[in-house]
Amino acid sequence: MTLELSRLSKSYGQFDFGPVDLTVDDEVLAVLGPSGSGKTTLLSLIAGIATPDSGLIRLDGRELVGLPLEDRQVGMVFQEGALFPHMTARENIAYAATASDRVDELSTLLELDGVLDRKPPTLSGGERQRVALARTLATEPDVLLLDEPLSSLDAPIRKRLRDELHSLFESLEIPILYVTHDQRTATALGDRIAIVRDGDLEQVGTPSTVLTRPASRFVARFTGNENLFEGTVTDRTADGSRVRFGDTQFQTTASNLSASAVTVCIHPSRVEVEPSYVADGDRTANRVTGTVARWLNEGSEYRVDIEIEAGSHTLTANVRPPTFERLALEVGSEVQVLIPQESIHLIPEVE
Ligand code: ADP
Ligand code: MG
């Protein structure tokens, strides 16, 4: 299936959504953006809950605008899965099912066999969301829309259900739009990510592109690019350019830049930390020396702030725990920071 939006727009008083052009094939598009940016509006227009002011929505060439909700074959799962409280889980799923054997099939798939005879108020949040998902899938939708379905759940359950959704989505060959305001969920589930800002799509790309090649400072901040510096392009060569910020010069692979005032963007996951005396490793990488100013243990990694150029700039690095422990890092440690040329992204925009 192919879902195609062209010049789709909708205004709510002060808020203008679109015009948006977007094509979603049989893939998961994670829709990421701050609260109030228009994520729910996008889904509501596709589902037929809201009517666009202009534009087209086509599913395999068939026009959806003007079709009532029930004729669209679009399934939607909300933040709190709006189940019928007086019906059991089984009845909730069966109510929507196109065929009776779908109930058994879906409850096995979503591990609901043990709770089918219970009513929603007696289920945990995670179970309720699984029932809501089963009920939506029971309608055999051609498009699946999910609006922050995990955001009301506790962290451990959220993570488990997220992993389950990942496998489930692989087995569904339909366009899936998954709305979240959490960058990690978007990266984990999305084949592509669409970043929404003030009713417009700011960037659509693979998770690694959006993370390491953000199109704007807004995208960079929203995807955890904490290292943003104002820089000047000083040299352009066939295979890259040199950029300066403060007294530091970096060689980058960025090409085709017309601007000379740029934002230098380096994702903390791409910054490597080594002892100050080591000189081997990647010789083409940019190296600067610095001092550890702060660190924070975030569980699966350490976030380390390193002051460079006598404290005029701070670089943040994500350091894996074995590396952190091997280097015995502490506040005041002298370190060497390695940044591969291709990990320095230049945004032709400054603040
Ligand atoms: P998000 O889901 O990204 O948090 P929404 O799409 O829900 O954002 O809302 C975007 C903007 O549109 C908000 O300013 C919101 O108040 C407005 N809005 C959404 N739905 C309606 C509506 N039915 N009537 C009036 N304003 C609305
Ligand atoms: Mg919303």
Coordinates of C-alpha atoms and ligand atoms in Angstrom, one line a residue:
M1 CA 0.0 0.0 0.0
T2 CA 1.1 3.6 -0.6
L3 CA -0.3 6.5 1.4
E4 CA 0.2 9.8 -0.4
L5 CA -0.6 13.2 1.0
S6 CA -0.4 16.2 -1.3
R7 CA -0.6 19.8 -0.3
L8 CA -2.7 18.7 2.7
S9 CA -3.6 21.7 5.0
K10 CA -5.9 22.5 7.9
S11 CA -6.2 25.7 10.0
Y12 CA -7.5 25.9 13.6
G13 CA -7.6 29.6 14.3
Q14 CA -4.0 30.6 15.0
F15 CA -2.6 27.2 14.1
D16 CA -1.9 26.3 10.5
F17 CA -1.1 22.8 9.6
G18 CA 0.7 22.2 6.3
P19 CA 0.6 22.3 3.3
V20 CA 2.2 18.9 3.7
D21 CA 3.5 16.5 1.0
L22 CA 4.3 13.0 2.2
T23 CA 4.5 9.5 0.9
V24 CA 4.4 6.5 3.2
D25 CA 5.0 3.0 1.7
D26 CA 4.8 -0.3 3.7
E27 CA 7.0 1.1 6.4
V28 CA 6.9 2.6 9.8
L29 CA 7.1 6.4 9.8
A30 CA 7.8 7.8 13.2
V31 CA 6.2 11.2 13.6
L32 CA 8.3 13.2 16.1
G33 CA 7.7 16.7 17.4
P34 CA 7.0 18.8 20.5
S35 CA 3.6 19.0 22.1
G36 CA 1.2 21.2 20.0
S37 CA 3.2 20.9 16.7
G38 CA 0.4 19.1 14.8
K39 CA 1.1 15.4 15.2
T40 CA -2.4 14.5 16.2
T41 CA -3.8 16.8 13.5
L42 CA -1.9 14.9 10.9
L43 CA -3.3 11.5 12.1
S44 CA -6.8 12.9 12.5
L45 CA -6.8 14.2 8.9
I46 CA -5.8 10.7 7.6
A47 CA -8.3 8.9 9.8
G48 CA -11.1 11.2 8.8
I49 CA -11.7 12.6 12.3
A50 CA -10.8 16.0 10.9
T51 CA -11.5 17.4 7.5
P52 CA -8.7 19.2 5.6
D53 CA -9.2 22.7 4.2
S54 CA -7.4 21.6 1.0
G55 CA -5.2 18.9 -0.4
L56 CA -5.4 15.2 -1.2
I57 CA -5.0 11.9 0.7
R58 CA -4.6 8.9 -1.5
L59 CA -4.3 5.3 -0.6
D60 CA -3.0 3.2 -3.6
G61 CA -4.4 6.0 -5.7
R62 CA -7.9 5.9 -4.1
E63 CA -8.9 9.3 -2.7
L64 CA -9.8 9.3 1.0
V65 CA -10.9 12.9 1.5
G66 CA -14.7 13.0 1.6
L67 CA -15.0 9.3 2.5
P68 CA -16.5 8.7 6.0
L69 CA -14.3 7.3 8.7
E70 CA -15.8 3.8 8.5
D71 CA -15.0 3.5 4.7
R72 CA -11.4 4.4 5.0
Q73 CA -9.9 1.1 6.3
V74 CA -7.7 3.3 8.5
G75 CA -7.0 1.9 12.0
M76 CA -6.1 4.3 14.9
V77 CA -4.8 3.6 18.4
F78 CA -4.9 6.4 20.9
Q79 CA -2.7 7.3 23.9
E80 CA -5.4 5.7 26.2
G81 CA -6.9 3.0 24.1
A82 CA -10.7 3.9 24.6
L83 CA -12.0 0.4 25.1
F84 CA -15.6 -0.4 26.0
P85 CA -15.3 -0.8 29.8
H86 CA -18.4 -3.1 30.2
M87 CA -17.1 -5.6 27.6
T88 CA -14.4 -8.2 28.2
A89 CA -11.1 -8.0 26.3
R90 CA -12.4 -10.7 24.0
E91 CA -15.7 -8.9 23.3
N92 CA -13.8 -5.7 22.7
I93 CA -11.6 -7.3 20.0
A94 CA -14.5 -9.4 18.5
Y95 CA -16.7 -6.3 18.2
A96 CA -14.3 -4.9 15.6
A97 CA -13.2 -8.2 14.0
T98 CA -13.8 -9.0 10.3
A99 CA -13.8 -12.7 11.0
S100 CA -14.2 -14.7 14.3
D101 CA -10.8 -16.5 14.0
R102 CA -9.1 -13.2 14.0
V103 CA -9.7 -12.8 17.8
D104 CA -7.7 -16.0 18.6
E105 CA -5.0 -15.2 16.1
L106 CA -4.5 -11.6 17.5
S107 CA -4.7 -12.6 21.1
T108 CA -1.9 -15.1 20.5
L109 CA 0.1 -12.6 18.6
L110 CA -0.2 -9.9 21.3
E111 CA 0.0 -12.4 24.2
L112 CA -3.5 -11.7 25.5
D113 CA -4.7 -15.3 25.9
G114 CA -4.6 -15.1 29.7
V115 CA -6.7 -11.9 30.0
L116 CA -9.4 -12.3 27.3
D117 CA -12.2 -12.8 29.8
R118 CA -11.3 -9.8 31.9
K119 CA -12.8 -6.3 31.6
P120 CA -10.6 -3.3 30.8
P121 CA -10.8 -1.7 34.4
T122 CA -9.1 -4.9 35.8
L123 CA -6.3 -4.8 33.2
S124 CA -2.9 -3.2 33.5
G125 CA -2.1 -0.2 31.3
G126 CA 0.2 -2.3 29.1
E127 CA -2.5 -5.0 28.7
R128 CA -5.1 -2.4 27.9
Q129 CA -3.0 -1.0 25.1
R130 CA -2.4 -4.5 23.7
V131 CA -6.2 -5.1 23.7
A132 CA -6.7 -1.7 21.9
L133 CA -4.1 -2.6 19.4
A134 CA -5.7 -6.0 18.8
R135 CA -9.0 -4.4 18.4
T136 CA -7.7 -2.0 15.8
L137 CA -5.8 -4.8 13.9
A138 CA -9.0 -6.9 14.0
T139 CA -10.5 -4.5 11.5
E140 CA -7.7 -5.4 9.1
P141 CA -6.8 -1.8 8.4
D142 CA -4.9 -0.8 5.2
V143 CA -3.1 1.9 7.2
L144 CA -2.3 1.9 10.9
L145 CA -2.0 5.2 12.9
L146 CA -0.8 5.2 16.5
D147 CA -0.9 8.3 18.6
E148 CA 1.6 8.1 21.5
P149 CA 0.2 4.6 22.4
L150 CA 2.9 4.0 25.1
S151 CA 3.1 7.4 26.7
S152 CA 0.8 6.6 29.6
L153 CA 2.8 3.4 30.6
D154 CA 5.6 3.0 33.1
A155 CA 9.1 2.9 31.7
P156 CA 9.8 -0.9 32.0
I157 CA 6.5 -1.9 30.4
R158 CA 6.9 0.8 27.8
K159 CA 10.2 -0.5 26.7
R160 CA 9.0 -4.1 26.6
L161 CA 5.9 -3.2 24.6
R162 CA 8.0 -1.1 22.3
D163 CA 10.2 -4.1 21.5
E164 CA 7.1 -6.2 20.9
L165 CA 5.7 -3.5 18.6
H166 CA 8.9 -3.5 16.6
S167 CA 8.4 -7.2 15.8
L168 CA 4.7 -6.8 15.2
F169 CA 5.3 -3.9 12.7
E170 CA 7.7 -6.0 10.8
S171 CA 5.0 -8.5 10.1
L172 CA 2.4 -6.0 9.0
E173 CA 2.9 -4.9 5.4
I174 CA 1.0 -1.6 5.5
P175 CA 1.9 2.0 6.0
I176 CA 2.2 2.8 9.7
L177 CA 2.4 6.2 11.2
Y178 CA 3.6 6.2 14.8
V179 CA 3.4 9.5 16.7
T180 CA 5.7 10.1 19.6
H181 CA 7.5 13.0 21.3
D182 CA 10.3 10.7 22.4
Q183 CA 13.4 10.6 20.2
R184 CA 14.5 7.1 21.4
T185 CA 11.1 5.6 20.6
A186 CA 11.1 7.2 17.1
T187 CA 14.6 5.9 16.4
A188 CA 13.8 2.4 17.7
L189 CA 10.6 2.0 15.7
G190 CA 10.9 4.2 12.7
D191 CA 12.2 3.1 9.3
R192 CA 12.0 6.8 8.7
I193 CA 11.4 9.7 11.0
A194 CA 9.3 12.9 10.2
I195 CA 10.1 15.9 12.4
V196 CA 7.1 18.1 12.8
R197 CA 7.5 21.8 13.7
D198 CA 4.6 24.3 13.9
G199 CA 2.4 22.3 11.6
D200 CA 5.1 21.6 9.0
L201 CA 7.4 18.7 8.2
E202 CA 10.8 20.1 9.0
Q203 CA 12.7 16.9 7.9
V204 CA 11.9 13.4 6.8
G205 CA 14.7 10.8 6.7
T206 CA 16.1 7.6 8.1
P207 CA 16.9 7.7 11.9
S208 CA 20.6 7.9 11.2
T209 CA 20.2 10.8 8.8
V210 CA 17.9 12.7 11.1
L211 CA 20.3 12.1 14.1
T212 CA 23.6 12.9 12.4
R213 CA 22.6 15.1 9.5
P214 CA 19.8 17.3 10.9
A215 CA 18.5 19.8 8.4
S216 CA 18.1 22.6 11.0
R217 CA 19.1 23.6 14.5
F218 CA 15.5 22.7 15.6
V219 CA 15.9 19.1 14.4
A220 CA 19.4 19.0 15.9
R221 CA 18.1 20.0 19.3
F222 CA 15.1 17.7 19.1
T223 CA 17.3 14.7 18.3
G224 CA 19.8 15.2 21.1
N225 CA 22.6 17.0 19.2
E226 CA 23.9 18.9 22.2
N227 CA 27.0 20.0 20.4
L228 CA 26.0 23.0 18.4
F229 CA 28.6 25.7 17.8
E230 CA 28.6 28.8 15.6
G231 CA 31.4 28.3 13.1
T232 CA 32.9 29.7 9.9
V233 CA 33.8 27.7 6.8
T234 CA 37.4 28.7 6.0
D235 CA 38.3 26.3 3.1
R236 CA 36.5 24.3 0.6
T237 CA 38.2 21.4 -1.1
A238 CA 36.9 18.7 -3.5
D239 CA 36.5 16.2 -0.7
G240 CA 35.3 18.5 2.1
S241 CA 35.7 21.7 3.9
R242 CA 37.5 23.2 6.9
V243 CA 35.5 24.9 9.6
R244 CA 36.7 27.1 12.5
F245 CA 35.0 27.9 15.8
G246 CA 37.0 29.7 18.4
D247 CA 40.6 28.7 17.9
T248 CA 39.7 25.2 16.8
Q249 CA 39.9 24.1 13.2
F250 CA 38.1 20.9 12.1
Q251 CA 38.4 19.1 8.8
T252 CA 35.0 17.8 7.6
T253 CA 33.6 15.9 4.7
A254 CA 30.8 18.4 4.2
S255 CA 30.7 19.7 0.6
N256 CA 28.5 21.8 -1.5
L257 CA 28.1 24.5 1.1
S258 CA 27.5 28.0 -0.1
A259 CA 27.2 29.6 3.3
S260 CA 30.3 30.5 5.3
A261 CA 28.5 31.1 8.6
V262 CA 27.3 27.7 9.8
T263 CA 26.3 25.8 12.8
V264 CA 28.8 23.0 13.6
C265 CA 26.8 20.0 14.8
I266 CA 28.3 16.9 16.3
H267 CA 26.2 14.2 17.9
P268 CA 27.5 13.2 21.3
S269 CA 27.4 9.5 20.2
R270 CA 30.0 10.3 17.5
V271 CA 32.6 11.9 19.9
E272 CA 35.3 9.5 21.1
V273 CA 37.3 10.1 24.2
E274 CA 40.9 8.8 24.6
P275 CA 43.6 9.3 27.2
S276 CA 45.6 12.5 26.4
Y277 CA 48.9 10.6 25.7
V278 CA 47.5 8.2 23.0
A279 CA 48.5 9.2 19.5
D280 CA 47.4 6.2 17.4
G281 CA 43.9 5.3 16.1
D282 CA 42.3 7.1 13.3
R283 CA 44.9 9.6 12.0
T284 CA 42.4 11.4 9.8
A285 CA 40.1 12.2 12.7
N286 CA 40.1 15.7 14.3
R287 CA 41.7 15.8 17.7
V288 CA 41.4 18.3 20.4
T289 CA 42.5 18.1 24.0
G290 CA 40.3 19.0 26.9
T291 CA 39.4 18.6 30.5
V292 CA 36.4 16.6 32.0
A293 CA 34.1 19.2 33.5
R294 CA 31.1 17.0 34.5
W295 CA 29.9 13.5 34.0
L296 CA 26.6 11.8 34.5
N297 CA 25.9 8.1 34.6
E298 CA 22.9 7.5 32.4
G299 CA 22.9 3.7 32.8
S300 CA 23.8 2.4 29.4
E301 CA 26.3 5.2 28.8
Y302 CA 28.0 8.1 30.5
R303 CA 27.4 11.6 29.4
V304 CA 30.7 13.5 29.7
D305 CA 31.1 17.2 29.3
I306 CA 34.6 18.2 28.2
E307 CA 35.9 21.7 28.2
I308 CA 38.1 22.6 25.3
E309 CA 40.1 25.8 24.6
A310 CA 40.5 26.8 28.2
G311 CA 36.8 26.4 28.9
S312 CA 35.5 28.6 26.0
H313 CA 33.6 25.6 24.5
T314 CA 32.1 22.5 26.0
L315 CA 31.8 19.2 24.0
T316 CA 29.5 16.5 25.2
A317 CA 30.4 12.9 24.6
N318 CA 28.5 9.7 25.2
V319 CA 31.0 7.3 26.6
R320 CA 30.3 3.5 26.9
P321 CA 30.8 2.3 30.5
P322 CA 33.7 0.0 29.8
T323 CA 35.6 2.9 28.2
F324 CA 34.7 5.3 31.0
E325 CA 36.0 2.7 33.5
R326 CA 39.1 1.9 31.6
L327 CA 40.1 5.6 31.3
A328 CA 39.2 6.1 35.0
L329 CA 37.6 9.4 34.1
E330 CA 36.9 12.0 36.8
V331 CA 36.3 15.7 36.9
G332 CA 39.6 17.3 35.9
S333 CA 40.9 14.4 33.8
E334 CA 42.9 15.5 30.8
V335 CA 41.6 13.7 27.7
Q336 CA 41.9 13.7 24.0
V337 CA 38.7 14.1 22.0
L338 CA 38.5 12.4 18.6
I339 CA 35.9 13.4 16.0
P340 CA 35.9 11.6 12.7
Q341 CA 35.6 14.0 9.7
E342 CA 32.3 12.5 8.6
S343 CA 30.8 13.0 12.0
I344 CA 30.9 16.8 11.8
H345 CA 27.8 18.1 10.2
L346 CA 27.4 21.7 9.1
I347 CA 24.0 23.3 9.1
P348 CA 23.9 26.4 6.9
E349 CA 22.0 28.4 9.6
V350 CA 23.1 30.3 12.6
E351 CA 21.2 31.9 15.5
Ligands
ADP1 P1 0.3 17.5 19.0 O1 -0.5 16.3 18.7 O2 1.6 17.6 18.2 O3 0.5 17.8 20.4 P2 -2.1 18.8 17.9 O4 -2.2 18.3 16.5 O5 -3.0 18.1 18.9 O6 -0.6 18.7 18.4 O7 -2.5 20.3 18.0 C1 -1.9 21.3 17.2 C2 -2.5 22.6 17.4 O8 -3.8 22.6 16.8 C3 -2.7 23.0 18.8 O9 -2.5 24.4 18.9 C4 -4.1 22.7 19.1 O10 -4.7 23.5 20.1 C5 -4.8 22.9 17.8 N1 -6.0 22.0 17.6 C6 -6.0 20.7 17.4 N2 -7.2 20.2 17.3 C7 -8.0 21.2 17.4 C8 -9.5 21.4 17.3 N3 -10.3 20.3 17.0 N4 -10.0 22.6 17.4 C9 -9.2 23.7 17.6 N5 -7.8 23.6 17.7 C10 -7.3 22.4 17.6
MG2 MG -1.1 14.8 20.1

